[in-house]
PDB file of C-alpha atoms and ligand atoms in Angstrom:
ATOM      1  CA  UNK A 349       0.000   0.000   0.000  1.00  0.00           C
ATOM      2  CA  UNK A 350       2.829   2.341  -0.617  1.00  0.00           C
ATOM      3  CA  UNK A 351       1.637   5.744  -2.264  1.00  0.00           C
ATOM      4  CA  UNK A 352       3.561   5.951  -5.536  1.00  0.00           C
ATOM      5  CA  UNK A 353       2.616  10.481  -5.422  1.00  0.00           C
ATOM      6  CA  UNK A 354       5.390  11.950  -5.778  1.00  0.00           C
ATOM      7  CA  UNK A 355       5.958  15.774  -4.457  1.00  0.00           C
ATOM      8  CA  UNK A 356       7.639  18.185  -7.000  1.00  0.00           C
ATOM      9  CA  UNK A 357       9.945  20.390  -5.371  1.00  0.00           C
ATOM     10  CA  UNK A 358      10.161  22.615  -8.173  1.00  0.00           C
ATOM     11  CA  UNK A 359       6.780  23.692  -8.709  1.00  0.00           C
ATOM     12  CA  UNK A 360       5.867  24.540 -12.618  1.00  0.00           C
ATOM     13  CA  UNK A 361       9.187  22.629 -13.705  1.00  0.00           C
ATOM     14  CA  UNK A 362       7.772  19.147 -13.314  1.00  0.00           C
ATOM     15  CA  UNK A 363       9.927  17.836 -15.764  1.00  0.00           C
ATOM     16  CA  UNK A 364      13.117  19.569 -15.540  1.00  0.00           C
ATOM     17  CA  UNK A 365      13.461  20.072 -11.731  1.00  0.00           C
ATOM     18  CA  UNK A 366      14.109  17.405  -9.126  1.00  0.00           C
ATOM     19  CA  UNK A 367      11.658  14.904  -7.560  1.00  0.00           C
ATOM     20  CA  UNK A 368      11.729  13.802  -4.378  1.00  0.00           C
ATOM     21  CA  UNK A 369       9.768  10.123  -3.441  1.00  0.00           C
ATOM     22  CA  UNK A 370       7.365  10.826  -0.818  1.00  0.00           C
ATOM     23  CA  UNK A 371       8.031   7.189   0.530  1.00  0.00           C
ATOM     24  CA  UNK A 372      11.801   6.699  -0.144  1.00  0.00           C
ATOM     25  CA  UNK A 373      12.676  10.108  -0.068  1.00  0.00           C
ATOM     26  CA  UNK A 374      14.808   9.590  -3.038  1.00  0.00           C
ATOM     27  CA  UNK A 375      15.787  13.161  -4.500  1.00  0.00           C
ATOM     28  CA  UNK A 376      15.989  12.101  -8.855  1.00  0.00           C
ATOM     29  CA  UNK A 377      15.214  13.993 -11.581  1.00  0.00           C
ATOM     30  CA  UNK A 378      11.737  12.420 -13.187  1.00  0.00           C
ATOM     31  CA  UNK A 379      12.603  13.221 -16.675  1.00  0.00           C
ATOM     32  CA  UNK A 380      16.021  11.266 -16.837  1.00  0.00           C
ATOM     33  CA  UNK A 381      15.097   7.174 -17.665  1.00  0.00           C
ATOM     34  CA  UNK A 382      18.680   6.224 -16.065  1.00  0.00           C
ATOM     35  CA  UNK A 383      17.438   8.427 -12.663  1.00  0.00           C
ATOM     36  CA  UNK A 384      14.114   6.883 -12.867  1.00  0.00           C
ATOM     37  CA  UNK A 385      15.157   3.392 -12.999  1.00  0.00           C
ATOM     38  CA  UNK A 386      17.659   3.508 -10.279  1.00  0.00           C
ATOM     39  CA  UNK A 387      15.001   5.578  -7.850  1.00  0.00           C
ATOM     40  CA  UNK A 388      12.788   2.601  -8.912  1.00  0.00           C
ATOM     41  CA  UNK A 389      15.459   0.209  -7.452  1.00  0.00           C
ATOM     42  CA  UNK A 390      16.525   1.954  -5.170  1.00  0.00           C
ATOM     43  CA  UNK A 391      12.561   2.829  -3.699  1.00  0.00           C
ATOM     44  CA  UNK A 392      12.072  -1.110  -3.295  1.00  0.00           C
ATOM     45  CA  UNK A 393      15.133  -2.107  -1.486  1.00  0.00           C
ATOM     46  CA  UNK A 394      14.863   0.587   0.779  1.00  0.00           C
ATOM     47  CA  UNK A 395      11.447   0.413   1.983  1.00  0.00           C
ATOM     48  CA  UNK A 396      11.806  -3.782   1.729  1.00  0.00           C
ATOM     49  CA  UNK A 397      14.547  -2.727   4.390  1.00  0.00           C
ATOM     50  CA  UNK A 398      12.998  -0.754   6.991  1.00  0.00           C
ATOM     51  CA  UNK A 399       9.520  -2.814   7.393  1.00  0.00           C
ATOM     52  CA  UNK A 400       8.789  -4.143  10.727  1.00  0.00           C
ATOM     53  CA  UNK A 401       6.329  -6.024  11.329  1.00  0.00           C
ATOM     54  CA  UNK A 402       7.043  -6.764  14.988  1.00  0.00           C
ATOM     55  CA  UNK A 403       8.651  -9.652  16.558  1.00  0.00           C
ATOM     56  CA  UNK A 404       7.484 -11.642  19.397  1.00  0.00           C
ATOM     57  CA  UNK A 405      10.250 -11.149  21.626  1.00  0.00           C
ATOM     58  CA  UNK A 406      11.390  -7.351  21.390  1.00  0.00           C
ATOM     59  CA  UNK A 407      13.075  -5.577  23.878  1.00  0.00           C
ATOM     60  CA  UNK A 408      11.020  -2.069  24.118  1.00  0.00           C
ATOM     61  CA  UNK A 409      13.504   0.245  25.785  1.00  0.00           C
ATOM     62  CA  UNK A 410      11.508   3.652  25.424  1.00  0.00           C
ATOM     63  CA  UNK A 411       7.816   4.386  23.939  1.00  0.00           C
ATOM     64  CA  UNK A 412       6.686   8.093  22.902  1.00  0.00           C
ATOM     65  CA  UNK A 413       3.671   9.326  20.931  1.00  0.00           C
ATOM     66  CA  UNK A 414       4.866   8.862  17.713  1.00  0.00           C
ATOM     67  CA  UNK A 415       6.401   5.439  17.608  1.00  0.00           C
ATOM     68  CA  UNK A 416       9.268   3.168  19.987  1.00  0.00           C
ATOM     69  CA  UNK A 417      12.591   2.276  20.379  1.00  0.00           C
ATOM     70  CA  UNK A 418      13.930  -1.530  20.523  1.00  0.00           C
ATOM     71  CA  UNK A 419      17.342  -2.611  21.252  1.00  0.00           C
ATOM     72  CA  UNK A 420      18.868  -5.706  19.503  1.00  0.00           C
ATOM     73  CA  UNK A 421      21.962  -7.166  20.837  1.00  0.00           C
ATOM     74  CA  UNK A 422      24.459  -9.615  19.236  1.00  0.00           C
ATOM     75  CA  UNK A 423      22.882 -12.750  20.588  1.00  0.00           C
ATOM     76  CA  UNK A 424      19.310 -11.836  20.002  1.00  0.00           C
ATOM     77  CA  UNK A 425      17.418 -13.936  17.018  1.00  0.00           C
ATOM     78  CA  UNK A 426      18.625 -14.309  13.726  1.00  0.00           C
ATOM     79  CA  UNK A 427      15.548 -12.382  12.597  1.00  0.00           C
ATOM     80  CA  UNK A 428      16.413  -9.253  14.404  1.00  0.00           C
ATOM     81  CA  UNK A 429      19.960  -9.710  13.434  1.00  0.00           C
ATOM     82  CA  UNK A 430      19.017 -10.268   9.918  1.00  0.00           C
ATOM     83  CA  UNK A 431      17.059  -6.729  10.485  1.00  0.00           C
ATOM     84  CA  UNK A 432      19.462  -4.818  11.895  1.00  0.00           C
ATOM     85  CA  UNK A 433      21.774  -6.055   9.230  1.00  0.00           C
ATOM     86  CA  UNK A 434      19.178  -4.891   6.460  1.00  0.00           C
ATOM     87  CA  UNK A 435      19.152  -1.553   8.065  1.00  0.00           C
ATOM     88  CA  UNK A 436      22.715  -1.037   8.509  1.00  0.00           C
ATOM     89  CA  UNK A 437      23.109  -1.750   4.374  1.00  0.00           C
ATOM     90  CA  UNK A 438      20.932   0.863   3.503  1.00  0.00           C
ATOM     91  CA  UNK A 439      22.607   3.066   6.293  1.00  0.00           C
ATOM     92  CA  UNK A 440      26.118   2.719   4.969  1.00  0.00           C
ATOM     93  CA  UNK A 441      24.923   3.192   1.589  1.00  0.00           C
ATOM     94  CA  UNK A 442      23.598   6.463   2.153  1.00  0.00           C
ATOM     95  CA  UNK A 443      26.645   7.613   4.651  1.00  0.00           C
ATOM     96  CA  UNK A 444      29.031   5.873   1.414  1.00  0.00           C
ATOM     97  CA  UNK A 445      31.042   3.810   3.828  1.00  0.00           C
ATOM     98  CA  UNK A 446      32.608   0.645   2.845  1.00  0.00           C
ATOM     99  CA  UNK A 447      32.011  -2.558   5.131  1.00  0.00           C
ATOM    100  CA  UNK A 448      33.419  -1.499   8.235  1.00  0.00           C
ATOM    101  CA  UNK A 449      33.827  -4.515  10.755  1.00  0.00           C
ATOM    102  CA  UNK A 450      32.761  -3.549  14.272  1.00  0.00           C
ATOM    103  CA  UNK A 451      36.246  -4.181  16.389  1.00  0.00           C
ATOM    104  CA  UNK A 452      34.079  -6.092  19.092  1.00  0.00           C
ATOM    105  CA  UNK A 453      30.936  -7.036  17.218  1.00  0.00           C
ATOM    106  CA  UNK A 454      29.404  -9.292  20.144  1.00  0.00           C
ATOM    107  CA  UNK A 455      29.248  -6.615  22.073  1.00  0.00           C
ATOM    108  CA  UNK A 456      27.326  -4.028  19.382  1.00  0.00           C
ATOM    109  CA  UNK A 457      24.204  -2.620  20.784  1.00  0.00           C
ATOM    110  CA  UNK A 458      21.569  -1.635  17.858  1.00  0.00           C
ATOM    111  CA  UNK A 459      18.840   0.911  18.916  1.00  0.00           C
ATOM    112  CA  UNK A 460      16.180   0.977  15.949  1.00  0.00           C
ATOM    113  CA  UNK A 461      13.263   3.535  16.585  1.00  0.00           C
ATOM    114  CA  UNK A 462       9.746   2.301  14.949  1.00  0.00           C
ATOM    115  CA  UNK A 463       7.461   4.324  13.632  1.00  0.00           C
ATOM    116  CA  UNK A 464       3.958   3.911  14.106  1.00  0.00           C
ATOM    117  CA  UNK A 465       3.709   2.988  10.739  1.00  0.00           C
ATOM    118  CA  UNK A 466       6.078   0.149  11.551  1.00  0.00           C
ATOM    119  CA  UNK A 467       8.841   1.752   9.707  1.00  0.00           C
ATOM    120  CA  UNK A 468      12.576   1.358  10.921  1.00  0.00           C
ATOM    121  CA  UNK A 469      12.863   5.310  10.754  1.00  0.00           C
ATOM    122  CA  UNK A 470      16.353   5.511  12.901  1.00  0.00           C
ATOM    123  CA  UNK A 471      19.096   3.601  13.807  1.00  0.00           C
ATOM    124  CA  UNK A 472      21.830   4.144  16.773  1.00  0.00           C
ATOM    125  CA  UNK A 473      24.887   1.698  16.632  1.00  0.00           C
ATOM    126  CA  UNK A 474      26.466   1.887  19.716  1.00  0.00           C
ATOM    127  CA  UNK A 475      29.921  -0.063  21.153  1.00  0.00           C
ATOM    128  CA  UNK A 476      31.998  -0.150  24.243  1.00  0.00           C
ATOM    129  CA  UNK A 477      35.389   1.961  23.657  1.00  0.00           C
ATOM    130  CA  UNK A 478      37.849   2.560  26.189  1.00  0.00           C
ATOM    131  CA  UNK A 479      39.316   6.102  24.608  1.00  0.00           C
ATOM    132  CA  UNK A 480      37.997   8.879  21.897  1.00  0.00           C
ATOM    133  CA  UNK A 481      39.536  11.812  20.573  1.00  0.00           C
ATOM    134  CA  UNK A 482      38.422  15.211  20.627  1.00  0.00           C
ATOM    135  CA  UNK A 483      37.267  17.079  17.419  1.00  0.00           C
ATOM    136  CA  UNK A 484      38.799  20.001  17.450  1.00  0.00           C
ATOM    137  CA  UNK A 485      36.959  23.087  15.858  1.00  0.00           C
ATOM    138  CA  UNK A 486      37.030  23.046  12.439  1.00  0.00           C
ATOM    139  CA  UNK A 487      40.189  24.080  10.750  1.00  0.00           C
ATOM    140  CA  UNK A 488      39.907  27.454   8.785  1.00  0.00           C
ATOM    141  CA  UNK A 489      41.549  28.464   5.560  1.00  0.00           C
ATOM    142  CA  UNK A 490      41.886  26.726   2.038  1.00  0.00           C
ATOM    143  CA  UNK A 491      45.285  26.110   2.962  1.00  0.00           C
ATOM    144  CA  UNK A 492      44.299  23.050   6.120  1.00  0.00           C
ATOM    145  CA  UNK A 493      45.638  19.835   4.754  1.00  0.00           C
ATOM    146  CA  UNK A 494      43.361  17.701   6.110  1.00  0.00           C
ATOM    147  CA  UNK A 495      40.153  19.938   4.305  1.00  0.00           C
ATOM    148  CA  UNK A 496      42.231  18.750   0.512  1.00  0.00           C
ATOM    149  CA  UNK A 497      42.126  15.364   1.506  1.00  0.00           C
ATOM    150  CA  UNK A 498      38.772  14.353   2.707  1.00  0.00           C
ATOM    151  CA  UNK A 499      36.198  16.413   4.028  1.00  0.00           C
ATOM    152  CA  UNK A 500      35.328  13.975   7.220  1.00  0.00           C
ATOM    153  CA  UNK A 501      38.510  14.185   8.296  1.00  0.00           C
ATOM    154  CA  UNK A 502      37.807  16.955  11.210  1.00  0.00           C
ATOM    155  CA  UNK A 503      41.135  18.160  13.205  1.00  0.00           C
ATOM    156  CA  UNK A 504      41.335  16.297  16.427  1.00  0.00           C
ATOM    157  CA  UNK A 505      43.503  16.502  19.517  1.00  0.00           C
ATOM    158  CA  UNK A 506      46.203  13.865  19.956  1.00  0.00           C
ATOM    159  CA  UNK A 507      45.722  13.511  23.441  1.00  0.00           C
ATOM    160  CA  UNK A 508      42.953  10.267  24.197  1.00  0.00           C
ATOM    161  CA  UNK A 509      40.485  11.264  26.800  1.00  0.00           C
ATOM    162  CA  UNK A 510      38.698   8.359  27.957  1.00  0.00           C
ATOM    163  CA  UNK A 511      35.189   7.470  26.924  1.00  0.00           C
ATOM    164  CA  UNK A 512      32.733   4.485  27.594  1.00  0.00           C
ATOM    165  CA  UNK A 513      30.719   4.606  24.431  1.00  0.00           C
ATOM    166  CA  UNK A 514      31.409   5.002  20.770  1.00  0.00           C
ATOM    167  CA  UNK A 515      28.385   6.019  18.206  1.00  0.00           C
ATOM    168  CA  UNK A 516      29.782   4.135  15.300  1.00  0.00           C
ATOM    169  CA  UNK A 517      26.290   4.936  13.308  1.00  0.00           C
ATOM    170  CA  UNK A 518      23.586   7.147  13.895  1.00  0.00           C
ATOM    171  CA  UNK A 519      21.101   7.672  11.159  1.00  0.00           C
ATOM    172  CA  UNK A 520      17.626   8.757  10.707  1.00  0.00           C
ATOM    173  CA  UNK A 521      14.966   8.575   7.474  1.00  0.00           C
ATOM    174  CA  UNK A 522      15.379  11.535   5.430  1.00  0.00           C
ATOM    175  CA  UNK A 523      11.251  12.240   5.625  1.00  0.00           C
ATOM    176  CA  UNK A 524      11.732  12.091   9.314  1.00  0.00           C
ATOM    177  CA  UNK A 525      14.553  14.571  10.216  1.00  0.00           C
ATOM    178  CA  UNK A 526      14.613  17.107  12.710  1.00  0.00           C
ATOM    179  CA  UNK A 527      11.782  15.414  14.545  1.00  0.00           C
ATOM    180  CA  UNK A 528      14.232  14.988  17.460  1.00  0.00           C
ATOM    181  CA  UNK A 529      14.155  11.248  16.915  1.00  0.00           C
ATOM    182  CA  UNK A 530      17.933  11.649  16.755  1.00  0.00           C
ATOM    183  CA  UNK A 531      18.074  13.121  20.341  1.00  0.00           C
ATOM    184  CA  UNK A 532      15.840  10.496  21.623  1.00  0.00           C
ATOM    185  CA  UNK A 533      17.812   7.425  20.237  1.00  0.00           C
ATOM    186  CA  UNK A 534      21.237   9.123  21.753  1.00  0.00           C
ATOM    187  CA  UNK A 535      19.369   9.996  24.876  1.00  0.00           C
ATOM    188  CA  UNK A 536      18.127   5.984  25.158  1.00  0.00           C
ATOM    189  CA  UNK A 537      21.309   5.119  24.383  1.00  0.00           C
ATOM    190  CA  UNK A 538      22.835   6.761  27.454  1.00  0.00           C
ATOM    191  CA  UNK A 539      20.442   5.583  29.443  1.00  0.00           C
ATOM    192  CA  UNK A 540      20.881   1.946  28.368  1.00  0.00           C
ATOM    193  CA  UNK A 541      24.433   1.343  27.610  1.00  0.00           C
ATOM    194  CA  UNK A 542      25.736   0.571  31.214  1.00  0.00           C
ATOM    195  CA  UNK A 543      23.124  -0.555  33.515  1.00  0.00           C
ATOM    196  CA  UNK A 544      22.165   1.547  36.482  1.00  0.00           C
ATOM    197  CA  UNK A 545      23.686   4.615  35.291  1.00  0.00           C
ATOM    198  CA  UNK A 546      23.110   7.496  32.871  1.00  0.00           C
ATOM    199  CA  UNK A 547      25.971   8.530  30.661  1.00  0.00           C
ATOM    200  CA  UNK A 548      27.260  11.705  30.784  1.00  0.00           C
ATOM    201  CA  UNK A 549      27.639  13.700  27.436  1.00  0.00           C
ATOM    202  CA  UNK A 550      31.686  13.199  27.969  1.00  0.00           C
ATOM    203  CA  UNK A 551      31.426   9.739  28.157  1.00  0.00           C
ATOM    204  CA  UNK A 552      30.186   8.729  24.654  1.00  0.00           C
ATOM    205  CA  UNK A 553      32.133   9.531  21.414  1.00  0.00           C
ATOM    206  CA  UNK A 554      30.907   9.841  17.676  1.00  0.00           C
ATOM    207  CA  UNK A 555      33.271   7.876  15.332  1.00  0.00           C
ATOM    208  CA  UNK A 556      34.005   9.417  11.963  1.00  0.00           C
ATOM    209  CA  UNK A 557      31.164  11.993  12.045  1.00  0.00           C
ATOM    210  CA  UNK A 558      29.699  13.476   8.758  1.00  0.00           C
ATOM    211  CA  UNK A 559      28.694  16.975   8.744  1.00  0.00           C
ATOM    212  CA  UNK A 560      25.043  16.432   9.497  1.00  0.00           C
ATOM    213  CA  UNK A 561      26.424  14.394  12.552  1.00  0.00           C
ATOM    214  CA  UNK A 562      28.547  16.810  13.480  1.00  0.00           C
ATOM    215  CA  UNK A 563      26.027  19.681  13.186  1.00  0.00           C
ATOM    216  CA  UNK A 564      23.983  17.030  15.660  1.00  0.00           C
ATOM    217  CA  UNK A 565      26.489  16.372  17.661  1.00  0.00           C
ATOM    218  CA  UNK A 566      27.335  19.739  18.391  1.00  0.00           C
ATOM    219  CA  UNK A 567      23.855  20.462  19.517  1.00  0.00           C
ATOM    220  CA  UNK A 568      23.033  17.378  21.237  1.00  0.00           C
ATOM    221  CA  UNK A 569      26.467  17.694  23.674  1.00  0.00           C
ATOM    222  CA  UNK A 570      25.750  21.609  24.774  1.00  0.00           C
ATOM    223  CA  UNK A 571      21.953  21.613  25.549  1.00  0.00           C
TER     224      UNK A 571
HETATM  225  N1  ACO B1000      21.712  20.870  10.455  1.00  0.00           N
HETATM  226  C1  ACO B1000      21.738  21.680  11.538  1.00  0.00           C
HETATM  227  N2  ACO B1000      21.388  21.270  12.793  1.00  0.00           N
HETATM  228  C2  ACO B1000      21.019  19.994  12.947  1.00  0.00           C
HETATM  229  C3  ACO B1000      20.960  19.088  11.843  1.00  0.00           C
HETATM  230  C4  ACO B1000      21.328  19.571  10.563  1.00  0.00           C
HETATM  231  N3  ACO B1000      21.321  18.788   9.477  1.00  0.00           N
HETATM  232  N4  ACO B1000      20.534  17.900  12.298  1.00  0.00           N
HETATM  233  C5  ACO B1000      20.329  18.046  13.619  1.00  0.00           C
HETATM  234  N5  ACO B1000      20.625  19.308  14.028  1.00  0.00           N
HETATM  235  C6  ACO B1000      20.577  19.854  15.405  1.00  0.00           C
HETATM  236  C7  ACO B1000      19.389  20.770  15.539  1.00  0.00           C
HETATM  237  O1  ACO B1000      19.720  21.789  16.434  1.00  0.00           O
HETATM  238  C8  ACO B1000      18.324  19.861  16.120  1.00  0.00           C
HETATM  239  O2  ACO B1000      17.377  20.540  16.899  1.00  0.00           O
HETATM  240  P1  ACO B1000      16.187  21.424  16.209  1.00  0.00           P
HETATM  241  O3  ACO B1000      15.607  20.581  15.109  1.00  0.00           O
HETATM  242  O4  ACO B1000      15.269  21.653  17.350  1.00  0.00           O
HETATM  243  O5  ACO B1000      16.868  22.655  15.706  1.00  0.00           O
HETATM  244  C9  ACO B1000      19.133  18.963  17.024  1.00  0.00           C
HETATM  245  O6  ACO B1000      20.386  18.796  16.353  1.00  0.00           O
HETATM  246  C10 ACO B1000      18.443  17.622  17.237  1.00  0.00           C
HETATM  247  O7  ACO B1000      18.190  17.024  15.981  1.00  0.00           O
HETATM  248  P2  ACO B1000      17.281  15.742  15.772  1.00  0.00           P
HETATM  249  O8  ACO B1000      15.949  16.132  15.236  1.00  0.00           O
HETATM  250  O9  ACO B1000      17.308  14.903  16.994  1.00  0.00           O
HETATM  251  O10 ACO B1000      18.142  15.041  14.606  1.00  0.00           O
HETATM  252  P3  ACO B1000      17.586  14.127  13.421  1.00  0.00           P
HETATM  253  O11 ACO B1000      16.598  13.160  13.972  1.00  0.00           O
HETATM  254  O12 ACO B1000      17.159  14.988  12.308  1.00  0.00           O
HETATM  255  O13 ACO B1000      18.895  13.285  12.989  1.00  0.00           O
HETATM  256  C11 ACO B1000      20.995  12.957  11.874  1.00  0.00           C
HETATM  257  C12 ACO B1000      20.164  13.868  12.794  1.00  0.00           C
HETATM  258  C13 ACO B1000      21.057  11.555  12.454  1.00  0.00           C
HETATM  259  C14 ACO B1000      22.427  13.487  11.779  1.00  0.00           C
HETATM  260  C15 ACO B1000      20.312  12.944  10.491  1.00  0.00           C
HETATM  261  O14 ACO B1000      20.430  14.209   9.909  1.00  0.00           O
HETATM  262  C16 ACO B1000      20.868  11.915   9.508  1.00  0.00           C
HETATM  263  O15 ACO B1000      20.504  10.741   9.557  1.00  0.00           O
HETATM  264  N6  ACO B1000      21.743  12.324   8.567  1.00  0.00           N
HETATM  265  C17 ACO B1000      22.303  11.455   7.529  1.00  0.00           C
HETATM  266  C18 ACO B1000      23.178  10.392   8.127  1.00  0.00           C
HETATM  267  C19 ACO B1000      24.343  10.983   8.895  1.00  0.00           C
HETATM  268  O16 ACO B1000      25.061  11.815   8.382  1.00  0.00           O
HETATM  269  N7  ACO B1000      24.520  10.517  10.138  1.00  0.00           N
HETATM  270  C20 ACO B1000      25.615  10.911  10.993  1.00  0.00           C
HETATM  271  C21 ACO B1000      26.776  10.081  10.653  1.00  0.00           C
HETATM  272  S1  ACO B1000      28.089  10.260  11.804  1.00  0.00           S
HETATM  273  C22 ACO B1000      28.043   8.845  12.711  1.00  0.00           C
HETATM  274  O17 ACO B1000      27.261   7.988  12.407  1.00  0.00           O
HETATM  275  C23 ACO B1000      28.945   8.655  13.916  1.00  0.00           C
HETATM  276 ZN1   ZN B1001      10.801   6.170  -3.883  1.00  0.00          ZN
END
């Protein structure tokens, strides 16, 4: 029952401007067959990945208005794993990471935040670290090495401060942004990671963070 309407961000234009999905959230250009086809791949894999339709056993770890969050560990079903493993692909993707093996995989923690439309609309992967570097604030100047070779790679101090908890992914459906459902999977996530105690902001650590997740990060760790 997925609706196939698309919304046309460039009113009048239809087919010159860009399309986005209003399921997938795809951004394509309609008029291009080559863009067309891949949104129409692309639109079935992703929304194959992030149905749920609810498993017996699921460990609820926080419930709001507007959907849930479930935690999966490492020795949880096969179907769960097989989820979170779905979701991860389609995470990764979009973030254009290559298969990254988790250094201590059995001990991953996998917060997935369902929609009430039983849509896997965020995803926290979370692991146990023991230090984390600071990023420093952004270098300045077209001159900064690191901003010529790759744009993630953020100046950071060489002195390790230790940390508890490293974000290794955090992600959240493009038609669902800055619905705080970002906040709320980071704020579970403290609240879960260590039992009977609530992480403090210094204590967990955002690998490798994109500028969206630094922009979030930022925010998040001074309010
Ligand atoms: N630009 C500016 N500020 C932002 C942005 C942004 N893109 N995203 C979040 N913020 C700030 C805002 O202040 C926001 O509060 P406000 O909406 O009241 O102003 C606050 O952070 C909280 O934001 P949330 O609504 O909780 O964040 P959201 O649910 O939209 O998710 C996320 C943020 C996960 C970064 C999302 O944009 C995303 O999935 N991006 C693509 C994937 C990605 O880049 N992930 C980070 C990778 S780094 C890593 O995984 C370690
Ligand atoms: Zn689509």
């Amino acid at each position: 029952k997925e609706t196939k309407d698309q919304l046309v961000i460039d009113a009048g234009q239809k087919h010159f401007g860009a399309t986005m999905c209003k399921s997938c959230g795809m951004i394509y250009t309609a008029s291009n067959p080559e863009d067309e086809l891949q949104h129409v791949q692309h639109h079935h894999r992703f929304l194959e990945g992030i149905k749920y339709a609810g498993w017996k056993k699921e460990r609820v770890v926080a419930e709001f208005w507007d959907g849930k969050i479930v935690l999966v560990l490492s020795h949880d079903p096969s179907y769960a794993i097989r989820k979170v493993e779905d979701v991860q692909e389609l995470v990764d993707y979009e973030l254009g990471f290559q298969q990254v093996v988790p250094r201590c995989p059995n001990r991953t923690k996998t917060f997935l935040f369902i929609s009430d439309e039983k849509k896997v609309v965020g995803c926290l992967i979370a692991e146990p670290i023991k230090q984390a570097f600071r990023v420093l604030s952004e270098p300045t100047g077209p001159e900064s090495p690191s901003s010529k070779e790759c744009h993630r790679a953020w100046q950071c101090s060489d002195v390790p401060e230790p940390a508890i908890c490293g974000i290794s992914r955090i992600w959240v459906f493009r038609l669902k942004r800055r619905k705080r459902i970002a906040r709320r999977l980071v704020d579970t996530l403290r609240n879960c990671f260590m039992f009977g105690c609530f992480l403090s902001t210094n204590e967990i650590a955002f690998s490798d963070p994109t500028p969206d997740g630094k922009l979030f990060a930022t925010k998040y760790c001074n309010t």
